[in-house]
Coordinates of C-alpha atoms in Angstrom, one line a residue:
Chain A
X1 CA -14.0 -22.5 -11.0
X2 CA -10.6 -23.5 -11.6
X3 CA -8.2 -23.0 -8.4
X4 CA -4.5 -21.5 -8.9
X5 CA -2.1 -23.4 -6.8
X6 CA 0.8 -21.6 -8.4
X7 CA 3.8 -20.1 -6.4
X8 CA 3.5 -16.4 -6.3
X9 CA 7.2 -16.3 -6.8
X10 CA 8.9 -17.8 -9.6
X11 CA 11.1 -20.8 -9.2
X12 CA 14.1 -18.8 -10.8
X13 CA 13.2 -15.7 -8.3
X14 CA 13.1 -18.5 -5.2
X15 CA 16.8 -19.3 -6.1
X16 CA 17.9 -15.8 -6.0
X17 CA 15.9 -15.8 -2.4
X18 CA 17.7 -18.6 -1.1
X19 CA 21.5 -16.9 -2.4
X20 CA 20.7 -13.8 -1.1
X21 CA 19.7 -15.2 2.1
X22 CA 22.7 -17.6 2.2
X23 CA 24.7 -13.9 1.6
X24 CA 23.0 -12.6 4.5
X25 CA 24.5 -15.1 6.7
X26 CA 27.8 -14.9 5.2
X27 CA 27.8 -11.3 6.2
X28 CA 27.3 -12.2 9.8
X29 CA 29.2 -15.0 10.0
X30 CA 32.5 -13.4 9.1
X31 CA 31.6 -10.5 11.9
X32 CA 31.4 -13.0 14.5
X33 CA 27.8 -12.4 15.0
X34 CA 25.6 -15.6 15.9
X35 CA 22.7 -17.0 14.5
X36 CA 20.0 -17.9 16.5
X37 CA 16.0 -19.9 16.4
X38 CA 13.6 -17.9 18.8
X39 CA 10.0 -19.3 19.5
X40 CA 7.2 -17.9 16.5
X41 CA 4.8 -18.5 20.0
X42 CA 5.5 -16.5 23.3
X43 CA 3.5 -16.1 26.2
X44 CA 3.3 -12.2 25.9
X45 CA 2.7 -10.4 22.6
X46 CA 3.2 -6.9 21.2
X47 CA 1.2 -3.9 22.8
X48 CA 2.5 -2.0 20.1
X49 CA -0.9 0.4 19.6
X50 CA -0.6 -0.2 15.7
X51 CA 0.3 -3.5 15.4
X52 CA -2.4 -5.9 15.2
X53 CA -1.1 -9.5 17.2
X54 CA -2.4 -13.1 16.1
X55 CA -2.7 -15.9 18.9
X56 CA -3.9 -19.2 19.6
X57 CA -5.0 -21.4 21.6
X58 CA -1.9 -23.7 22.8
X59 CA -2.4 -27.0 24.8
X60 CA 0.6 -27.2 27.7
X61 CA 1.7 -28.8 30.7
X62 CA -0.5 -25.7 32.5
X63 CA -3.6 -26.4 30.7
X64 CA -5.0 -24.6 27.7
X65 CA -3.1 -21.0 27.1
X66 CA -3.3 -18.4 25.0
X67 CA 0.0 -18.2 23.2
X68 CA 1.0 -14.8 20.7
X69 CA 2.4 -15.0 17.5
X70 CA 5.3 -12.8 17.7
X71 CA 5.3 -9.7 15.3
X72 CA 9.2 -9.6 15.7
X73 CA 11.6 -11.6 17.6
X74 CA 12.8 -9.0 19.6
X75 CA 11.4 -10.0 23.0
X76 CA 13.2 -13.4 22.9
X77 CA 16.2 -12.1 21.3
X78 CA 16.7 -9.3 24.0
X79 CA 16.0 -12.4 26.8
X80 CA 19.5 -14.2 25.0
X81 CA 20.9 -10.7 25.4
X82 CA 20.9 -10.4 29.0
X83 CA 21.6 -14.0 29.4
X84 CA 24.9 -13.1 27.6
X85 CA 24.9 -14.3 24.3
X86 CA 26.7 -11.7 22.8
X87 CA 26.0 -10.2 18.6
X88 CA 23.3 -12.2 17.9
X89 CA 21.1 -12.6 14.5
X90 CA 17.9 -14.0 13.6
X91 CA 16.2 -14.6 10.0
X92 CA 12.3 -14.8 11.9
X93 CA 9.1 -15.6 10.5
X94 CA 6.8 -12.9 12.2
X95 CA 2.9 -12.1 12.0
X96 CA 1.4 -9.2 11.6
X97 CA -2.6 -9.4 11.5
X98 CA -4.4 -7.8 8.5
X99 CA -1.3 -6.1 7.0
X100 CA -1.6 -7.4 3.2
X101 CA -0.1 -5.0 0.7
X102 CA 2.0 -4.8 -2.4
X103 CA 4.9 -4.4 0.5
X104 CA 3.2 -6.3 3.1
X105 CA 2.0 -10.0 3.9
X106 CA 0.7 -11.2 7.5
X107 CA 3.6 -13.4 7.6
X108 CA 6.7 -12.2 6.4
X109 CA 10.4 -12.7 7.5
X110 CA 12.5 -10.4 9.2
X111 CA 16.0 -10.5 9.8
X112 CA 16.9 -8.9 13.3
X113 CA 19.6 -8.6 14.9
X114 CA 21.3 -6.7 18.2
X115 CA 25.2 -5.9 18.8
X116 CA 25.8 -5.3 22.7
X117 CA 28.2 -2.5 22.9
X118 CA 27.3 -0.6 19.6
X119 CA 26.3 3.1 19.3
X120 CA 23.3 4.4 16.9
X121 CA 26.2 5.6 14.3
X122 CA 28.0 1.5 14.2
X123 CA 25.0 -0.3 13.6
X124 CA 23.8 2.4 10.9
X125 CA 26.7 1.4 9.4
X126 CA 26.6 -2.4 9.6
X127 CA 23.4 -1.8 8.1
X128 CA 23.7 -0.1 5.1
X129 CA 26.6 -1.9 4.4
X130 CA 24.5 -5.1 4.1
X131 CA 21.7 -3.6 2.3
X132 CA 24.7 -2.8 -0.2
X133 CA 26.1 -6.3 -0.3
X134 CA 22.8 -7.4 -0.9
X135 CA 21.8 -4.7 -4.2
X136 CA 23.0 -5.7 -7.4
X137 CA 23.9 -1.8 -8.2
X138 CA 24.8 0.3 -6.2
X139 CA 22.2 2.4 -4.8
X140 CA 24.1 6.4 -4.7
X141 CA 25.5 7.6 -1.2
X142 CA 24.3 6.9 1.9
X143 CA 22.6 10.1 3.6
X144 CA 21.7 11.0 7.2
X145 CA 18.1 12.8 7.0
X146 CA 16.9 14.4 10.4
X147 CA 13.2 13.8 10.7
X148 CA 12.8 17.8 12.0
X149 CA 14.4 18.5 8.2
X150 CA 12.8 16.8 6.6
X151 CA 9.1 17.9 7.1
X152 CA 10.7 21.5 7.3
X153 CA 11.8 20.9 3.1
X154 CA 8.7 18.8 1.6
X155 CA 6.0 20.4 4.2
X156 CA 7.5 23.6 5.5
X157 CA 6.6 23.0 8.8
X158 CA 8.4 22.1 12.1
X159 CA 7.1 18.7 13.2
X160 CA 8.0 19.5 16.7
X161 CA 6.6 23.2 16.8
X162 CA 3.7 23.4 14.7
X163 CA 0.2 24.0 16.1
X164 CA -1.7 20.4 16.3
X165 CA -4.3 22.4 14.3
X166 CA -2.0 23.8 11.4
X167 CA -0.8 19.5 11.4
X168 CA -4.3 18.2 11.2
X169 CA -5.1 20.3 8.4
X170 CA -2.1 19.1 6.2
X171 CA -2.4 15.8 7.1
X172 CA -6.8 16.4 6.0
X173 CA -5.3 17.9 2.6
X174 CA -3.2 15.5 1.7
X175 CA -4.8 12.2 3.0
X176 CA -8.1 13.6 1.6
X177 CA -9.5 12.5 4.7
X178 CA -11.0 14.2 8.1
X179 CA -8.3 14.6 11.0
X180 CA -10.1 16.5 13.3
X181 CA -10.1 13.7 15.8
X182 CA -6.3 13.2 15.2
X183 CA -3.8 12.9 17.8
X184 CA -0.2 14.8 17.0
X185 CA 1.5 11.5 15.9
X186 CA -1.5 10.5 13.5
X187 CA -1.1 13.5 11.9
X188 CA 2.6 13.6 11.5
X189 CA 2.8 9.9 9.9
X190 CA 0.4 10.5 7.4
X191 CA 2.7 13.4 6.5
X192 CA 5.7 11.2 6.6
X193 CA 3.8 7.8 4.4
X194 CA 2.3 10.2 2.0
X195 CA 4.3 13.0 1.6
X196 CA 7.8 12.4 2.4
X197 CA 8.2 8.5 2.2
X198 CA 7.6 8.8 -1.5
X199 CA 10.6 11.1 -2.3
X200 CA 12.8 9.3 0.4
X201 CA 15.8 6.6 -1.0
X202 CA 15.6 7.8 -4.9
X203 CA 19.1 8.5 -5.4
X204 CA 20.8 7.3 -2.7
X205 CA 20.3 5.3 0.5
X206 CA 18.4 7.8 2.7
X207 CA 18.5 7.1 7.0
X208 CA 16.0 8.9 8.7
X209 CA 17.4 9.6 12.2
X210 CA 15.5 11.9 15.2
X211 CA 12.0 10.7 15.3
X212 CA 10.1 12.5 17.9
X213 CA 10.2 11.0 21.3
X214 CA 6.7 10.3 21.5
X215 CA 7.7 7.7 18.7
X216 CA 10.2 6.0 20.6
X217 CA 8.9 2.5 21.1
X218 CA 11.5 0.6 22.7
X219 CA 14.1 3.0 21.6
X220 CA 16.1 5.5 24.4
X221 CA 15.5 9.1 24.2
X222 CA 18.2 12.0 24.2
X223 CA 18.2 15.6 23.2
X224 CA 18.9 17.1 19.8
X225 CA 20.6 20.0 18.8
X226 CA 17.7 22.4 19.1
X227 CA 17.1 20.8 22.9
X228 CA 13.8 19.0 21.8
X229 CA 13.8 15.2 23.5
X230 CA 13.9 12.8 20.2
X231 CA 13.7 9.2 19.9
X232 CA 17.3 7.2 19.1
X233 CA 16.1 5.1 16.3
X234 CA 16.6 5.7 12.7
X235 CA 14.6 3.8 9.3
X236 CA 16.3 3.2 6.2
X237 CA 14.3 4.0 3.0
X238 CA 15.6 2.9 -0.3
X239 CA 13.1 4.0 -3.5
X240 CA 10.4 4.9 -1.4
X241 CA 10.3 2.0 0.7
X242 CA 11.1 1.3 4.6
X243 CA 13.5 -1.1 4.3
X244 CA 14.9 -1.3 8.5
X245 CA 14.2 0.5 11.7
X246 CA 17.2 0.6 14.5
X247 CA 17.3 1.5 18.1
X248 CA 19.8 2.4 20.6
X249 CA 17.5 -0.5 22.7
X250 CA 15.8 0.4 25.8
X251 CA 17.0 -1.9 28.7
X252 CA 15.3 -0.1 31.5
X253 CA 12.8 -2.3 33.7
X254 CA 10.8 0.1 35.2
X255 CA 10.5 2.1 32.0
X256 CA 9.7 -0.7 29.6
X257 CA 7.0 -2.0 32.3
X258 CA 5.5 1.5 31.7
X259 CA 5.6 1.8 28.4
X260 CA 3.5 -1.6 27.9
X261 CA 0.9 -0.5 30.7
X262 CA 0.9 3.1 28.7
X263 CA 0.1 1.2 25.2
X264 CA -2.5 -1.4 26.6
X265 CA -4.2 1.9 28.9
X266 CA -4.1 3.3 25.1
X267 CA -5.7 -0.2 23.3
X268 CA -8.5 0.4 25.9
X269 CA -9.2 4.1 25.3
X270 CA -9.7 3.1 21.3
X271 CA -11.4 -0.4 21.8
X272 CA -8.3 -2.6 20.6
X273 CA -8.1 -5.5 22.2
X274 CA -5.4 -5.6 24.8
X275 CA -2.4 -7.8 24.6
X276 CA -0.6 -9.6 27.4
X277 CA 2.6 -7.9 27.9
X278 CA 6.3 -10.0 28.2
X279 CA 6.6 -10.4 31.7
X280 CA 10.1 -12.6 30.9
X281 CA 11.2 -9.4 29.1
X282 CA 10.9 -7.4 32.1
X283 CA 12.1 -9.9 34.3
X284 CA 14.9 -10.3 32.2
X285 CA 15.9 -6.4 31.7
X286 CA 15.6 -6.0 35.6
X287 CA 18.4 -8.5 35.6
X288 CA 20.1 -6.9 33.2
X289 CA 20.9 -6.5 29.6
X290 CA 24.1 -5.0 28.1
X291 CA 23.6 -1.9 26.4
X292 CA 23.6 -1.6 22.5
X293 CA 21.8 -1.5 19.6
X294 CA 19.7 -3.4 17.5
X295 CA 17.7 -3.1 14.1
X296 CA 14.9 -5.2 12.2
X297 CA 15.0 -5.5 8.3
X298 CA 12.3 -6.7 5.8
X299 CA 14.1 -9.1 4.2
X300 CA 11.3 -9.4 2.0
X301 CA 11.4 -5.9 0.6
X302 CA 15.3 -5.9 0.6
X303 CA 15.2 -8.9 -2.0
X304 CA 12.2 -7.2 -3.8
X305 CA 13.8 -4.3 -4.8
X306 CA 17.4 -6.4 -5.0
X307 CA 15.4 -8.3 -8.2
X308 CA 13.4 -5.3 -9.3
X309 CA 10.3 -6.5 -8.3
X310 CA 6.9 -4.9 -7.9
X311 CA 5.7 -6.5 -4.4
X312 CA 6.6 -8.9 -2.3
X313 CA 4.5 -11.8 -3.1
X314 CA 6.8 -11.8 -6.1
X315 CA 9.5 -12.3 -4.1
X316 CA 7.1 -15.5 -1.3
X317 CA 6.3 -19.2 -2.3
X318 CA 3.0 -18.4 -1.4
X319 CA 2.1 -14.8 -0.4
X320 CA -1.1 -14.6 2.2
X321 CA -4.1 -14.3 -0.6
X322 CA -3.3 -18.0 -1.9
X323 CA -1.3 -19.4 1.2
Chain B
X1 CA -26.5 -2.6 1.0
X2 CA -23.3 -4.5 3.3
X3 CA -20.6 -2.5 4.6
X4 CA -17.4 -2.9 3.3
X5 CA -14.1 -2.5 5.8
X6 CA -10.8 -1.3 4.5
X7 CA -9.5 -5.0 4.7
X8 CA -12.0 -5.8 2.2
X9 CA -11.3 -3.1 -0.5
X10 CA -10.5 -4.4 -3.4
X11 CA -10.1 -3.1 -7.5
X12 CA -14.0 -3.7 -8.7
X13 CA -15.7 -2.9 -5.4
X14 CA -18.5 -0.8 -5.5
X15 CA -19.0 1.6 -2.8
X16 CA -20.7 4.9 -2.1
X17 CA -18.4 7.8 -1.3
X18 CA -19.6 11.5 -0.1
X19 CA -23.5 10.1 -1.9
X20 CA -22.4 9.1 -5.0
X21 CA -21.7 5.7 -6.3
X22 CA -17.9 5.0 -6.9
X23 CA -16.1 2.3 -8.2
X24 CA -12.9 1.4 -5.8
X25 CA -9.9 0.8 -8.8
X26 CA -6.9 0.5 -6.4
X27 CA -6.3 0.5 -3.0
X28 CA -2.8 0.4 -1.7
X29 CA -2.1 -0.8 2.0
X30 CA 0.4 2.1 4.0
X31 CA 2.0 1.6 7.3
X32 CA 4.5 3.9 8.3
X33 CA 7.4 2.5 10.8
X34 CA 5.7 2.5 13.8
X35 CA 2.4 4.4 12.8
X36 CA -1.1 4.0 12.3
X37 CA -2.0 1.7 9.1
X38 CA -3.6 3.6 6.3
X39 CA -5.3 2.3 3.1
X40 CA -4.9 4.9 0.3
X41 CA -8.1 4.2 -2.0
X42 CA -8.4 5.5 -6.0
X43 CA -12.7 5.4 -6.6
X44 CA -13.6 6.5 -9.5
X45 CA -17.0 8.4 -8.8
X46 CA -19.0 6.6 -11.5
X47 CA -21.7 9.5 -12.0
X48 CA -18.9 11.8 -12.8
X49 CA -16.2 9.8 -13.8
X50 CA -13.2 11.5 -11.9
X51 CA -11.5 9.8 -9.7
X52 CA -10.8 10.4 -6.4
X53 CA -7.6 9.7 -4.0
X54 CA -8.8 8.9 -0.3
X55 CA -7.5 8.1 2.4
X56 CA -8.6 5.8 5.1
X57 CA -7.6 4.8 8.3
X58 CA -7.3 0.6 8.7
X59 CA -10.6 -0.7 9.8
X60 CA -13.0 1.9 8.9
X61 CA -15.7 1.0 6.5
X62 CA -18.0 2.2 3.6
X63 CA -21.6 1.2 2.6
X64 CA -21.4 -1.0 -0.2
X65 CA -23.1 0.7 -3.8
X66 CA -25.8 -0.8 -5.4
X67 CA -24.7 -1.1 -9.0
X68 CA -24.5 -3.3 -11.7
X69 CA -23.0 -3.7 -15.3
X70 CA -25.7 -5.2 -17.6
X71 CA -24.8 -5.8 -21.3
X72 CA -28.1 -3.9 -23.2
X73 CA -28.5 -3.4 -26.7
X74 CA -29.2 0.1 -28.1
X75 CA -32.6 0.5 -29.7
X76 CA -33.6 3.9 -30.3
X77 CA -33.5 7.5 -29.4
X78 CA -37.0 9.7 -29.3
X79 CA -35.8 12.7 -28.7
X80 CA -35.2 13.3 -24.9
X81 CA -34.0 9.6 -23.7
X82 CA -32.0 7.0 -25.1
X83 CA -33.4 3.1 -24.8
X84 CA -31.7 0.4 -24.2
X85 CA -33.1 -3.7 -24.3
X86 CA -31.4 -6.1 -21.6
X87 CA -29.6 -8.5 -24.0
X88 CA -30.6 -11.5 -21.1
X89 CA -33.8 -12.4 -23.2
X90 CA -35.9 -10.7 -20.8
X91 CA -37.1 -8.1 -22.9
X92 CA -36.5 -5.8 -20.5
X93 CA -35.6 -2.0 -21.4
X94 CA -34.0 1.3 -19.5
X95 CA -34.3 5.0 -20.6
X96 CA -31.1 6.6 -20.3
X97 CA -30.9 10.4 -19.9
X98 CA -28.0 12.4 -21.8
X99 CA -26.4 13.4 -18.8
X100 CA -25.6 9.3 -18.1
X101 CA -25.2 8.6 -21.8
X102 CA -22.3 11.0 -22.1
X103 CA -19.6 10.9 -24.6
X104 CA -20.6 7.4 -25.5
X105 CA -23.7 9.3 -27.6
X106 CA -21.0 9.8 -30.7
X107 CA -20.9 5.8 -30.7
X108 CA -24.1 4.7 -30.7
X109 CA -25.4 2.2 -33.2
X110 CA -28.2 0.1 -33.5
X111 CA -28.5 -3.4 -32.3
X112 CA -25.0 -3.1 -30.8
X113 CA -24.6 -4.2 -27.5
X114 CA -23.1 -1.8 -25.1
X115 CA -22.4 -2.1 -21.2
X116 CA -25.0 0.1 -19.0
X117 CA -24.3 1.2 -15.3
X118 CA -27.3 0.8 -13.1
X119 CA -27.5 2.3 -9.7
X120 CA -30.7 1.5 -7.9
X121 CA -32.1 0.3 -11.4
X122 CA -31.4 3.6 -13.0
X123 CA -28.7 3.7 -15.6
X124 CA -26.0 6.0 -14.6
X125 CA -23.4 5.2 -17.9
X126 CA -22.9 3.8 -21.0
X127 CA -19.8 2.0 -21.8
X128 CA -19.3 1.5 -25.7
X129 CA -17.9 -2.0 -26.9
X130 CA -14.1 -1.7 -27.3
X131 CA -14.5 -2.0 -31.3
X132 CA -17.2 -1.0 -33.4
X133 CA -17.7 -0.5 -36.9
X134 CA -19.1 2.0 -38.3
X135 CA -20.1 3.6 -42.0
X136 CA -18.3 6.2 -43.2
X137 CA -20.9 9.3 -43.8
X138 CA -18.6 12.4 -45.3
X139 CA -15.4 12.6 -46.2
X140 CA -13.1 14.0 -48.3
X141 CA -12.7 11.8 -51.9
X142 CA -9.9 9.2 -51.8
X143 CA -6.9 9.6 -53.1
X144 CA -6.3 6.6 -55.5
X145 CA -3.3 4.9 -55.0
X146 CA -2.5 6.1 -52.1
X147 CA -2.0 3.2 -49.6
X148 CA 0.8 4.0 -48.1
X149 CA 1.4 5.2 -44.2
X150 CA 1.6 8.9 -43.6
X151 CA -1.4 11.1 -44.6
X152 CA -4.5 11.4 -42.8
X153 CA -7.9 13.1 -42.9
X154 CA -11.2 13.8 -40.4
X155 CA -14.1 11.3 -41.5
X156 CA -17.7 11.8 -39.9
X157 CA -19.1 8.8 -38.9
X158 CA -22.8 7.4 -39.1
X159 CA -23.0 7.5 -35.5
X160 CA -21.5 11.7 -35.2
X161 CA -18.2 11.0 -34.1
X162 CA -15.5 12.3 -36.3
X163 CA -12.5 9.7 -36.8
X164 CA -8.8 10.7 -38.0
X165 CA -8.3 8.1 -41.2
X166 CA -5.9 7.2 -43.7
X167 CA -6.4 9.4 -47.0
X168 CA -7.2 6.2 -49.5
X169 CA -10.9 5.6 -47.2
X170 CA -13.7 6.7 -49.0
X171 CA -17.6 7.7 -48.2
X172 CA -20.0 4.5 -48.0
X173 CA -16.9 2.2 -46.1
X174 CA -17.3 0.7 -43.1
X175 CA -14.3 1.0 -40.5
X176 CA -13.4 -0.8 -37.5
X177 CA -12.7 2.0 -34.9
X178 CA -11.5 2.1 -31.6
X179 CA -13.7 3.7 -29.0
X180 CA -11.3 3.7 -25.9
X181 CA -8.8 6.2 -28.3
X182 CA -11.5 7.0 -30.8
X183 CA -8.7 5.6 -33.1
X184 CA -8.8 4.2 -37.0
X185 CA -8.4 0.9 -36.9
X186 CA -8.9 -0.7 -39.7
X187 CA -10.9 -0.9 -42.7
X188 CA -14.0 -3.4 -41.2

């Protein structure tokens, strides 16, 4: 059996990487924002419920310790934010176990970044304005799609409102799959990956803003217009595909600290393995961290569909199946 | 039979879905922002032949489906079951029931080798070769001189199946015919 040792990407494809990415910096670099090398390791990891962490086993001065491969570099970026290093910008390798897919790969690189001082509405901006320095064509207008609106056009139903039975049913008919065991969320993101997500960033750039609160993660929560509590994040999906998720950040302590204790109390009730949670993050948000915003981008999808390429691998040296 | 995990799923996979024996020809990975991970699975249910769409959540698993693809060559028909001889020198031969035989009954020939689908040991389809060539059994007289593209005309073949063909083939020739399209090819 002969073994292929072959790049997944082309050579030619690797030099339109490395331009794009030398763009990227360019772009922050004339807005004053830094660039900055966080640890891949860290001492906690992500309780994030649906992300799957990697660690290892790590030899240091305090004997043998279990070290996390970050899924984002968030936590350490937000520790340089409340030690006051103002806009700051990361291009991060970050791990992601068992996600392989035409658009993902367990290691992949995300560009992050965080502007102290910014509202939800600036760094939307920032951001599509990059993605749009980054495309060769331009990708149509740039439109503000509320989440509530959106089920309410493809699904005709009010993702805040509806009956959890009437949103296990459609999510059963269109996954093809039993949902009776589903919780509300479950339901409503298979909705949104195989419903909406499809018809999302055809014709223009399309931002997804008012997520329900319950899918907040580390974003702040306000009210909308109808009075329902929803998250302050938005995604940007360009031809189908999420290309960044933003938040107006968290930076409450106490809250944070309850929110990790609430997804590993969840990791228990379903059997995941829990995760040890970033006591430096806490410590560092009790401190204090400036408020603002901040937003992670898959690079590698953002140069994927910048060449007109069918997955990412196309776009790696060596995606995870041959790596 | 193993059990297969979503993580595993891969185009070829054999698996068995709702009791039937499916064959797993795509299976995309789908995680939404900050959801659960999803694999969305095309089977194609190989005693029927649809395909299905599924949906599974990351992590579960199905049992894995005991088939195989064997080449066989056809031998003959007697009257209620087809027979087919293993083509692995082992002499070996399989009845195969209409119902399992399907469309691929309008290409059968002789001594031709053909792919059967076993599931437990019983044969559950037949997959024609790509190309075959078969005699031409009735049609209507060639037109001489006429080599040209454009007209074409039904020809019955030796096995039953009826071929579009250009108008200058005549009865008694043997065609090269494609059995994915049922297409002319060319004149063998």
């Amino acid at each position: 059996m002969t073994i292929d040792w072959h790049p997944t990407a082309s050579v030619e494809t690797l030099r339109e990487r490395a331009q794009l990415l030398g763009e990227v910096r360019t772009f922050f670099a004339e807005r004053g924002v830094l660039e900055v090398e966080t640890p891949i390791l860290g001492h906690g990891g992500s309780t994030d419920v649906h992300l799957d962490s990697l660690s290892c086993d790590a030899l240091t001065p305090a004997g043998r310790e279990r070290l996390w491969l970050q899924t984002s570099p968030e936590f350490h970026m937000k520790r340089l934010l409340a030690a006051g290093s103002g806009p700051i910008f990361q291009l991060a390798r970050s791990f992601r176990d068992g996600e392989v897919g035409g658009r993902h790969n367990i290691e992949f690189t995300m560009l992050e970044w965080y502007r102290p001082g910014f509202n939800l509405e600036e760094l939307i901006g920032e951001t599509t304005a990059l993605i749009r320095a980054l495309l060769p064509h331009d990708p149509g207008p740039t439109r503000r799609r509320r989440y509530r609106e959106l089920f309410e056009q493809h699904l005709s139903i009010d993702p805040f409102q509806a009956p959890l039975t009437t949103l296990r049913e459609r999510a059963a008919r269109h996954g093809g799959m039993a949902m009776d065991d589903s919780a509300r969320d479950d339901c409503l993101d298979l909705l949104m990956s195989h419903v909406i997500e499809p018809q999302l960033g055809i014709d223009g750039l399309d931002v997804v803003i008012e997520y329900p609160a319950s899918q907040a993660a580390l974003a702040r929560r306000h009210r909308d217009a109808q009075g329902e509590w929803v998250a302050s994040r938005f995604e940007i999906y360009l031809r189908g595909t999420e290309l960044a998720n933003g938040y107006d950040e968290l930076t409450d302590a106490d809250e944070q600290a309850a929110r990790f204790a609430a997804d590993n109390a969840e990791r228990e009730r379903i059997g995941k393995p829990l995760v040890a949670y970033d006591k430096h993050l806490v410590a560092a948000l009790c401190a204090g961290m400036p408020q603002g915003c901040g937003v992670a981008l898959g690079v590698d999808r953002l140069i994927q569909l910048a060449l007109d390429k069918h997955s990412v691998a196309e776009v790696m040296a060596f995606a995870t199946p041959v790596c | 039979m193993a059990n297969y995990s979503t993580n595993e799923f891969k185009a070829g996979l054999k698996v068995m879905l709702d009791g039937d024996p499916c064959n797993i020809v795509e299976n995309e990975f789908v995680k939404p922002g900050k959801g659960q991970a999803f694999s969305r699975v095309k089977l194609r249910n190989l005693i029927t032949g649809r395909v299905w769409e599924r949906t599974f959540k990351s992590g579960e698993s199905l049992e894995g489906a005991d088939v195989m693809d064997l080449e066989m060559e056809y031998l003959y028909n007697d009257g209620e079951m087809w027979h087919f001889m293993k083509t692995d020198g082992s002499f070996e031969q399989y009845a195969v029931d209409k119902k399992a035989l399907g469309d691929t009954e309008k290409w059968l020939k002789e001594q031709v080798a053909y792919t059967v689908t076993l599931w437990n040991d019983n044969a559950i389809s037949v997959t024609p070769p790509n190309f075959i060539e078969l005699e031409v059994v009735e049609t209507d007289p060639g037109l001489k001189g006429d080599t040209a593209q454009g007209g074409s005309k039904p020809a019955t073949l030796s096995s039953g199946a009826v071929v579009r063909v250009p108008l200058f083939i005549n009865q008694g020739e043997v065609l090269k015919v494609d059995t994915r399209s049922g297409e002319y090819v060319s004149r063998a």
